[in-house]
Short mmCIF file of C-alpha atoms and ligand atoms in Angstrom, two decimals:
data_model
loop_
_atom_site.label_atom_id
_atom_site.label_comp_id
_atom_site.label_asym_id
_atom_site.label_seq_id
_atom_site.Cartn_x
_atom_site.Cartn_y
_atom_site.Cartn_z
CA MET D 1 -14.69 56.08 84.94
CA SER D 2 -17.36 57.74 87.08
CA MET D 3 -17.48 60.67 84.66
CA ASN D 4 -19.32 58.50 82.13
CA PHE D 5 -22.26 58.33 84.46
CA ASP D 6 -24.77 61.09 85.10
CA LEU D 7 -25.80 59.46 88.38
CA GLU D 8 -24.23 56.82 90.59
CA CYS D 9 -25.66 55.50 93.84
CA LYS D 10 -23.31 53.39 95.90
CA ASN D 11 -24.53 51.09 98.69
CA ILE D 12 -27.38 53.36 99.73
CA VAL D 13 -29.09 52.45 103.00
CA LYS D 14 -32.01 54.36 104.53
CA LYS D 15 -33.74 53.32 107.73
CA PHE D 16 -36.80 54.74 109.45
CA ASP D 17 -36.26 53.59 113.06
CA SER D 18 -35.70 49.85 112.76
CA PHE D 19 -37.39 49.59 109.33
CA THR D 20 -35.00 49.50 106.37
CA ALA D 21 -36.72 51.31 103.49
CA VAL D 22 -33.72 51.19 101.11
CA ASN D 23 -31.29 48.34 101.64
CA ASP D 24 -27.82 48.58 100.08
CA VAL D 25 -28.86 49.80 96.64
CA SER D 26 -26.16 50.49 94.05
CA PHE D 27 -26.57 51.54 90.43
CA SER D 28 -24.99 53.70 87.74
CA ILE D 29 -26.88 55.55 85.02
CA PRO D 30 -25.02 56.33 81.79
CA LYS D 31 -25.30 59.84 80.38
CA GLY D 32 -28.55 60.77 78.69
CA SER D 33 -30.55 57.66 79.67
CA PHE D 34 -34.15 57.06 80.55
CA PHE D 35 -33.87 55.00 83.76
CA SER D 36 -36.98 53.72 85.54
CA ILE D 37 -37.32 52.42 89.06
CA LEU D 38 -40.26 50.04 88.99
CA GLY D 39 -41.83 48.42 92.02
CA PRO D 40 -44.99 47.98 94.09
CA SER D 41 -46.27 50.54 96.55
CA GLY D 42 -44.07 50.83 99.62
CA CYS D 43 -40.95 49.22 98.09
CA GLY D 44 -38.83 52.33 98.67
CA LYS D 45 -38.92 54.14 95.30
CA THR D 46 -39.87 57.58 96.61
CA THR D 47 -37.44 57.30 99.51
CA LEU D 48 -34.63 56.63 97.04
CA LEU D 49 -35.66 59.50 94.75
CA ARG D 50 -35.91 61.92 97.68
CA MET D 51 -32.33 61.06 98.67
CA ILE D 52 -31.11 61.77 95.13
CA ALA D 53 -32.98 65.11 95.24
CA GLY D 54 -31.47 65.85 98.65
CA PHE D 55 -34.71 66.01 100.69
CA ASN D 56 -33.38 63.13 102.81
CA ASN D 57 -29.90 61.83 103.40
CA PRO D 58 -28.94 58.15 103.34
CA ASP D 59 -27.72 56.54 106.57
CA SER D 60 -24.80 55.19 104.58
CA GLY D 61 -23.57 55.08 101.00
CA ASP D 62 -22.78 57.76 98.45
CA ILE D 63 -24.67 59.58 95.71
CA GLN D 64 -22.62 61.04 92.88
CA ILE D 65 -23.73 63.22 90.01
CA LYS D 66 -21.28 63.43 87.11
CA GLY D 67 -18.65 61.85 89.34
CA LYS D 68 -19.02 64.21 92.31
CA SER D 69 -20.61 63.33 95.63
CA VAL D 70 -23.66 65.48 96.35
CA LEU D 71 -24.29 64.26 99.90
CA ASN D 72 -23.27 67.57 101.40
CA VAL D 73 -24.97 69.68 98.75
CA ALA D 74 -28.34 71.30 99.60
CA PRO D 75 -31.34 70.23 97.45
CA ASN D 76 -31.58 73.59 95.65
CA LYS D 77 -27.86 73.49 94.81
CA ARG D 78 -27.88 69.97 93.36
CA PRO D 79 -27.86 69.67 89.55
CA VAL D 80 -31.16 67.78 89.72
CA ASN D 81 -34.77 68.77 89.38
CA MET D 82 -37.93 66.93 90.26
CA VAL D 83 -41.37 66.64 88.60
CA PHE D 84 -44.07 65.52 91.01
CA GLN D 85 -47.33 63.69 90.31
CA HIS D 86 -49.26 66.82 91.20
CA LEU D 87 -47.33 69.08 88.94
CA ALA D 88 -47.45 72.13 91.15
CA LEU D 89 -47.73 74.66 88.33
CA PHE D 90 -48.57 78.12 89.68
CA PRO D 91 -52.19 78.87 88.69
CA MET D 92 -51.85 82.64 89.05
CA MET D 93 -48.98 82.76 86.53
CA ASN D 94 -49.22 82.23 82.78
CA VAL D 95 -47.28 79.46 81.04
CA ALA D 96 -44.21 81.59 80.26
CA GLU D 97 -44.04 82.88 83.84
CA ASN D 98 -44.28 79.32 85.14
CA ILE D 99 -41.37 78.21 82.97
CA ALA D 100 -39.40 81.35 83.86
CA TYR D 101 -39.90 80.91 87.60
CA GLY D 102 -36.64 79.13 88.47
CA LEU D 103 -34.58 81.28 86.10
CA ARG D 104 -35.92 84.46 87.70
CA ARG D 105 -35.15 83.11 91.15
CA ASN D 106 -31.60 82.40 89.97
CA GLY D 107 -31.28 86.07 88.98
CA MET D 108 -31.09 85.69 85.21
CA VAL D 109 -31.79 88.91 83.29
CA LYS D 110 -35.20 89.22 81.64
CA SER D 111 -34.01 89.25 78.02
CA ASP D 112 -32.10 85.97 78.55
CA ILE D 113 -35.08 84.47 80.36
CA ASP D 114 -37.37 85.31 77.44
CA VAL D 115 -35.05 83.55 74.99
CA LYS D 116 -34.75 80.45 77.21
CA VAL D 117 -38.51 80.25 77.77
CA GLN D 118 -39.28 80.53 74.07
CA GLU D 119 -36.67 77.87 73.26
CA ALA D 120 -38.24 75.55 75.84
CA LEU D 121 -41.76 76.16 74.50
CA GLU D 122 -40.57 75.27 71.04
CA ARG D 123 -38.86 72.10 72.25
CA ILE D 124 -42.03 70.87 73.89
CA GLY D 125 -44.06 71.68 70.78
CA LEU D 126 -46.09 74.56 72.27
CA PRO D 127 -44.41 77.63 70.72
CA ASP D 128 -47.49 79.85 71.09
CA ALA D 129 -48.60 78.82 74.57
CA GLY D 130 -46.54 81.35 76.57
CA SER D 131 -49.37 83.75 77.32
CA LYS D 132 -51.95 81.06 78.15
CA ARG D 133 -53.24 80.56 81.65
CA VAL D 134 -52.49 77.19 83.25
CA ASP D 135 -56.21 76.37 83.46
CA GLN D 136 -56.48 76.73 79.66
CA LEU D 137 -54.15 73.76 79.16
CA SER D 138 -54.95 70.07 78.75
CA GLY D 139 -53.47 67.54 81.18
CA GLY D 140 -50.81 66.54 78.67
CA GLN D 141 -49.86 70.16 77.99
CA LYS D 142 -49.51 70.84 81.73
CA GLN D 143 -47.23 67.83 81.92
CA ARG D 144 -45.00 69.25 79.21
CA ILE D 145 -44.92 72.68 80.85
CA ALA D 146 -43.90 71.10 84.16
CA ILE D 147 -41.02 69.36 82.40
CA ALA D 148 -40.02 72.52 80.51
CA ARG D 149 -40.01 74.45 83.79
CA CYS D 150 -37.40 72.03 85.13
CA MET D 151 -35.42 71.66 81.92
CA VAL D 152 -34.71 75.40 81.47
CA LEU D 153 -32.56 75.09 84.59
CA ASN D 154 -30.31 72.60 82.74
CA PRO D 155 -30.29 69.87 85.37
CA ASP D 156 -27.92 66.94 84.86
CA VAL D 157 -30.68 64.63 86.07
CA LEU D 158 -34.46 65.05 86.02
CA LEU D 159 -36.33 63.04 88.66
CA LEU D 160 -39.94 62.15 87.89
CA ASP D 161 -42.15 60.75 90.67
CA GLU D 162 -45.09 58.95 88.98
CA PRO D 163 -45.89 62.04 86.89
CA LEU D 164 -48.54 60.24 84.85
CA GLY D 165 -50.42 58.91 87.88
CA ALA D 166 -53.00 61.69 87.91
CA LEU D 167 -53.86 61.45 84.19
CA ASP D 168 -56.67 59.41 82.66
CA LEU D 169 -55.78 56.17 80.90
CA LYS D 170 -55.88 57.46 77.32
CA LEU D 171 -53.71 60.47 78.05
CA ARG D 172 -51.31 58.28 80.00
CA GLU D 173 -50.86 56.02 76.97
CA HIS D 174 -50.11 59.08 74.84
CA MET D 175 -47.77 60.67 77.37
CA LYS D 176 -45.65 57.52 77.65
CA VAL D 177 -44.49 58.06 74.09
CA GLU D 178 -44.22 61.80 74.54
CA LEU D 179 -42.09 61.62 77.70
CA LYS D 180 -39.63 59.35 75.94
CA GLN D 181 -39.46 61.82 73.05
CA LEU D 182 -38.97 64.75 75.43
CA GLN D 183 -36.15 62.94 77.17
CA ALA D 184 -34.41 62.36 73.83
CA GLN D 185 -35.06 66.01 72.83
CA PHE D 186 -33.42 67.36 75.96
CA ASP D 187 -30.75 64.62 75.97
CA THR D 188 -30.84 64.61 79.76
CA THR D 189 -30.98 61.64 82.11
CA PHE D 190 -34.48 61.00 83.40
CA VAL D 191 -34.99 58.91 86.53
CA TYR D 192 -38.60 57.87 86.50
CA ILE D 193 -40.38 56.04 89.27
CA THR D 194 -43.52 54.05 88.68
CA HIS D 195 -45.45 51.00 89.85
CA ASP D 196 -46.80 50.53 86.30
CA GLN D 197 -44.72 47.98 84.41
CA SER D 198 -46.20 48.92 81.04
CA GLU D 199 -45.02 52.53 81.48
CA ALA D 200 -41.55 51.37 82.38
CA LEU D 201 -41.34 48.91 79.47
CA VAL D 202 -42.34 51.49 76.86
CA MET D 203 -40.16 54.38 77.96
CA SER D 204 -36.99 53.08 79.55
CA ASP D 205 -33.49 52.37 78.36
CA GLN D 206 -32.90 50.58 81.67
CA ILE D 207 -35.30 49.50 84.41
CA ALA D 208 -34.50 48.64 88.01
CA VAL D 209 -37.13 46.37 89.54
CA MET D 210 -37.35 47.19 93.24
CA ASN D 211 -38.96 45.16 96.02
CA HIS D 212 -38.63 45.50 99.81
CA GLY D 213 -35.93 48.14 99.53
CA VAL D 214 -33.62 46.21 97.19
CA PHE D 215 -33.05 46.15 93.45
CA GLU D 216 -33.99 42.63 92.32
CA GLN D 217 -32.71 43.16 88.79
CA VAL D 218 -31.53 45.99 86.55
CA GLY D 219 -31.74 45.60 82.79
CA SER D 220 -33.22 46.73 79.52
CA PRO D 221 -36.96 46.17 79.07
CA GLN D 222 -36.14 43.21 76.79
CA GLU D 223 -33.74 41.65 79.32
CA LEU D 224 -36.30 41.89 82.10
CA TYR D 225 -39.08 40.53 79.93
CA TYR D 226 -37.19 37.65 78.33
CA ASN D 227 -34.61 36.88 81.02
CA PRO D 228 -36.02 37.63 84.44
CA GLN D 229 -33.66 36.47 87.17
CA THR D 230 -36.11 36.20 90.06
CA ALA D 231 -39.71 35.09 90.50
CA PHE D 232 -40.67 38.59 91.54
CA VAL D 233 -39.35 40.11 88.31
CA ALA D 234 -40.98 37.39 86.20
CA GLY D 235 -44.29 38.03 87.92
CA PHE D 236 -44.14 41.82 88.00
CA VAL D 237 -42.93 42.54 84.47
CA GLY D 238 -45.36 41.54 81.72
CA ASP D 239 -48.15 38.95 81.90
CA SER D 240 -47.46 35.33 82.77
CA ASN D 241 -49.18 32.14 83.70
CA ARG D 242 -47.79 31.07 87.06
CA TRP D 243 -47.78 27.78 88.91
CA HIS D 244 -46.62 27.21 92.45
CA GLY D 245 -45.14 23.80 93.21
CA ARG D 246 -42.24 21.67 94.44
CA VAL D 247 -39.17 20.37 92.65
CA VAL D 248 -39.42 16.59 92.24
CA ASP D 249 -36.45 16.03 89.95
CA LEU D 250 -33.71 18.11 88.31
CA ASP D 251 -30.52 18.16 86.27
CA ALA D 252 -28.02 20.95 85.59
CA THR D 253 -30.40 23.21 83.67
CA SER D 254 -33.94 21.92 84.01
CA VAL D 255 -36.37 20.88 86.70
CA LYS D 256 -39.45 18.73 87.01
CA VAL D 257 -42.04 20.30 89.24
CA GLU D 258 -45.24 19.00 90.75
CA THR D 259 -47.70 21.85 91.05
CA GLU D 260 -50.11 22.39 93.93
CA SER D 261 -52.88 21.00 91.72
CA GLY D 262 -50.90 17.81 91.01
CA LEU D 263 -49.65 18.62 87.49
CA GLN D 264 -46.15 17.61 86.40
CA MET D 265 -44.25 20.27 84.47
CA SER D 266 -40.75 20.68 83.17
CA ALA D 267 -39.00 24.04 83.07
CA LEU D 268 -35.63 25.75 82.94
CA SER D 269 -34.21 26.57 86.35
CA VAL D 270 -33.18 30.21 86.67
CA GLY D 271 -31.41 32.22 89.33
CA SER D 272 -30.39 30.51 92.55
CA ALA D 273 -29.50 26.80 92.48
CA LEU D 274 -32.58 24.69 93.16
CA LYS D 275 -32.76 21.29 94.82
CA LYS D 276 -35.36 18.56 95.27
CA GLY D 277 -38.24 19.59 97.48
CA ASP D 278 -37.73 23.33 96.93
CA ASP D 279 -40.78 25.57 96.90
CA VAL D 280 -40.84 27.14 93.41
CA ASP D 281 -42.83 29.18 90.90
CA ILE D 282 -43.01 28.42 87.18
CA PHE D 283 -43.81 31.22 84.71
CA VAL D 284 -44.94 30.85 81.10
CA ARG D 285 -45.81 33.88 78.95
CA PRO D 286 -49.24 33.76 77.25
CA GLU D 287 -47.60 34.14 73.83
CA SER D 288 -45.35 31.12 74.43
CA ILE D 289 -48.26 28.67 74.63
CA SER D 290 -49.79 26.96 71.58
CA ILE D 291 -53.38 25.81 71.21
CA SER D 292 -54.57 22.89 69.10
CA VAL D 293 -58.17 21.91 68.69
CA GLY D 294 -59.26 18.63 70.26
CA LYS D 295 -57.99 16.45 73.05
CA ASP D 296 -55.68 14.28 70.98
CA GLY D 297 -52.74 16.46 71.95
CA ASN D 298 -50.62 15.48 69.01
CA VAL D 299 -47.77 17.84 69.90
CA SER D 300 -44.12 17.32 70.71
CA ASP D 301 -43.82 20.03 73.39
CA GLU D 302 -42.65 18.84 76.81
CA ASN D 303 -45.64 20.38 78.58
CA LYS D 304 -49.17 19.58 77.51
CA LEU D 305 -52.61 19.99 79.09
CA THR D 306 -56.14 19.52 77.87
CA GLY D 307 -59.09 21.71 78.69
CA LYS D 308 -61.95 23.80 77.37
CA LEU D 309 -61.85 27.24 75.85
CA THR D 310 -63.88 29.43 78.22
CA ASN D 311 -63.41 32.85 76.64
CA ILE D 312 -61.81 34.68 73.73
CA LEU D 313 -60.95 38.32 74.37
CA PHE D 314 -60.44 40.18 71.10
CA ASN D 315 -57.61 42.64 71.42
CA GLY D 316 -56.99 43.97 67.93
CA ALA D 317 -53.76 42.49 66.64
CA ASP D 318 -54.16 39.41 68.81
CA SER D 319 -56.69 37.61 70.96
CA ARG D 320 -56.37 36.40 74.52
CA CYS D 321 -57.84 32.91 74.94
CA LEU D 322 -58.77 31.67 78.40
CA ILE D 323 -58.69 27.93 78.89
CA GLU D 324 -59.90 25.96 81.87
CA THR D 325 -57.87 22.80 82.20
CA GLU D 326 -59.31 19.48 83.32
CA THR D 327 -57.59 20.06 86.64
CA GLY D 328 -59.57 23.29 87.07
CA GLU D 329 -56.84 25.85 86.37
CA GLU D 330 -57.16 28.89 84.13
CA ILE D 331 -54.49 29.39 81.47
CA SER D 332 -54.12 32.51 79.31
CA VAL D 333 -52.87 32.12 75.76
CA ASN D 334 -52.22 34.95 73.28
CA MET D 335 -52.88 34.19 69.66
CA PRO D 336 -52.03 36.42 66.71
CA GLN D 337 -55.01 37.26 64.47
CA THR D 338 -53.93 34.82 61.74
CA GLY D 339 -57.36 33.46 60.93
CA ASP D 340 -56.22 29.88 61.65
CA PHE D 341 -58.42 29.72 64.68
CA ASN D 342 -61.37 31.76 63.49
CA ASP D 343 -63.73 28.90 64.20
CA LEU D 344 -62.63 28.49 67.80
CA GLN D 345 -65.74 28.75 69.97
CA ARG D 346 -66.28 28.92 73.66
CA GLY D 347 -66.59 25.38 74.98
CA THR D 348 -64.25 23.88 72.33
CA ASP D 349 -62.02 21.10 73.65
CA VAL D 350 -58.40 22.15 73.20
CA THR D 351 -54.87 21.05 73.96
CA VAL D 352 -52.45 23.68 75.16
CA SER D 353 -48.73 23.02 75.07
CA TRP D 354 -45.40 24.71 75.54
CA ARG D 355 -41.74 23.85 75.33
CA GLN D 356 -39.62 23.37 78.40
CA ASP D 357 -37.34 26.28 77.46
CA VAL D 358 -40.15 28.89 77.58
CA ALA D 359 -41.09 27.82 81.13
CA LYS D 360 -38.89 29.46 83.77
CA CYS D 361 -38.63 28.11 87.29
CA PHE D 362 -37.47 30.20 90.28
CA SER D 363 -37.47 29.99 94.08
CA HIS D 364 -40.98 30.82 95.26
CA CYS D 365 -41.82 34.49 95.86
CA ALA D 366 -44.49 34.93 98.52
CA ASP D 367 -45.13 38.56 97.50
CA LEU D 368 -46.77 37.34 94.31
CA ASP D 369 -49.33 35.33 96.33
CA GLU D 370 -50.43 38.54 98.05
CA GLU D 371 -51.00 40.25 94.72
CA GLN D 372 -53.50 37.68 93.48
P1 ATP T 1 -45.52 54.42 96.69
O1 ATP T 1 -45.47 53.92 95.29
O2 ATP T 1 -46.75 53.97 97.43
O3 ATP T 1 -45.23 55.87 96.83
P2 ATP T 1 -42.79 53.80 97.40
O4 ATP T 1 -42.22 52.61 96.74
O5 ATP T 1 -42.47 55.12 96.84
O6 ATP T 1 -44.35 53.63 97.48
P3 ATP T 1 -41.74 54.83 99.86
O7 ATP T 1 -42.64 56.01 99.91
O8 ATP T 1 -40.33 55.04 99.49
O9 ATP T 1 -42.37 53.71 98.90
O10 ATP T 1 -41.80 54.11 101.27
C1 ATP T 1 -41.05 52.94 101.55
C2 ATP T 1 -41.37 52.48 102.94
O11 ATP T 1 -40.79 53.40 103.89
C3 ATP T 1 -42.85 52.40 103.26
O12 ATP T 1 -43.06 51.25 104.05
C4 ATP T 1 -43.11 53.65 104.03
O13 ATP T 1 -44.16 53.45 104.96
C5 ATP T 1 -41.79 53.89 104.75
N1 ATP T 1 -41.55 55.33 104.98
C6 ATP T 1 -41.40 56.27 104.03
N2 ATP T 1 -41.16 57.48 104.57
C7 ATP T 1 -41.16 57.30 105.92
C8 ATP T 1 -40.96 58.18 107.06
N3 ATP T 1 -40.70 59.48 106.90
N4 ATP T 1 -41.03 57.62 108.30
C9 ATP T 1 -41.28 56.31 108.44
N5 ATP T 1 -41.47 55.43 107.43
C10 ATP T 1 -41.42 55.91 106.19
#
């Protein structure tokens, strides 16, 4: 069974004195996957990655690579390699020497090294870059060289610690796609840690959302986006409108909530069983809300508010409309560029509405208050 997984972590706990940085984390990564660990700063991502690499040991639990425990295996003997944010390419060596570094240290003969290095350069789309100096490369090229330098060693698992963090925004957007392609090219499991949900959504087969040392949810990008199981996941993955309130009524699947600002909303209850009086958060995605012009509100949706359009942010394929409700709240709505609403102007009176089943209600998550 275990042999189907490149990496398995079982009940990993890591404490620093009395502080628990990683708290009973278990997961299994199928062969050849792109797996991201996504969470805010300080949630324990790096600590977990360092244990997989062998720089730290867990206080309890087991780490297995291809079905074998690596707890007693030194970092340089583990079938893993790590790419850091600051890529640590050697500036005094050319590109080929950088890629060859680990192979030379392992004692491979020069003619074999040359073949491996050239193969790697071709795989990363830089067949002629071998003799270049590192400072002649762009940021994206350096990134690819850093990955090639690890991949020539044939690791079972490549660990990547926020490798795009040091790049400018445009290059980061480009590298998201490229990293995913490289992972498929090498057909090796990548474990990628990031606090950037958009990176994780674009690249990953599976994402683990981590908070306070625990995995809140593990799933595909689509599962996390459409079926978050906790308020933290709903708030951290993708954009949402969020209301904080109390449950005033409920049945088996839905709840009525009174928000802090006195609005009544109905939503699906998700995750732990809720009861009357519970402190909750409701999330509605901007693309799940409809706008109609005027205050008549002639819509059948369960949730309906009136307000004024305060801004329209053009975003290419769609526009983000900001609406201030009569109760003084700001709501974001995404509208496709269909032309239906071309005459919407700032200051227009509008009705916004959404169905109960696109509004998800969870136990309140205080961490999301801190973020705002
Ligand atoms: P970031 O994205 O900011 O790197 P992270 O999610 O990677 O954050 P970690 O670096 O794993 O978080 O740290 C998790 C928690 O453990 C933090 O509160 C950190 O202060 C603490 N921590 C990490 N290493 C040590 C250490 N050697 N001694 C004491 N506390 C530590």
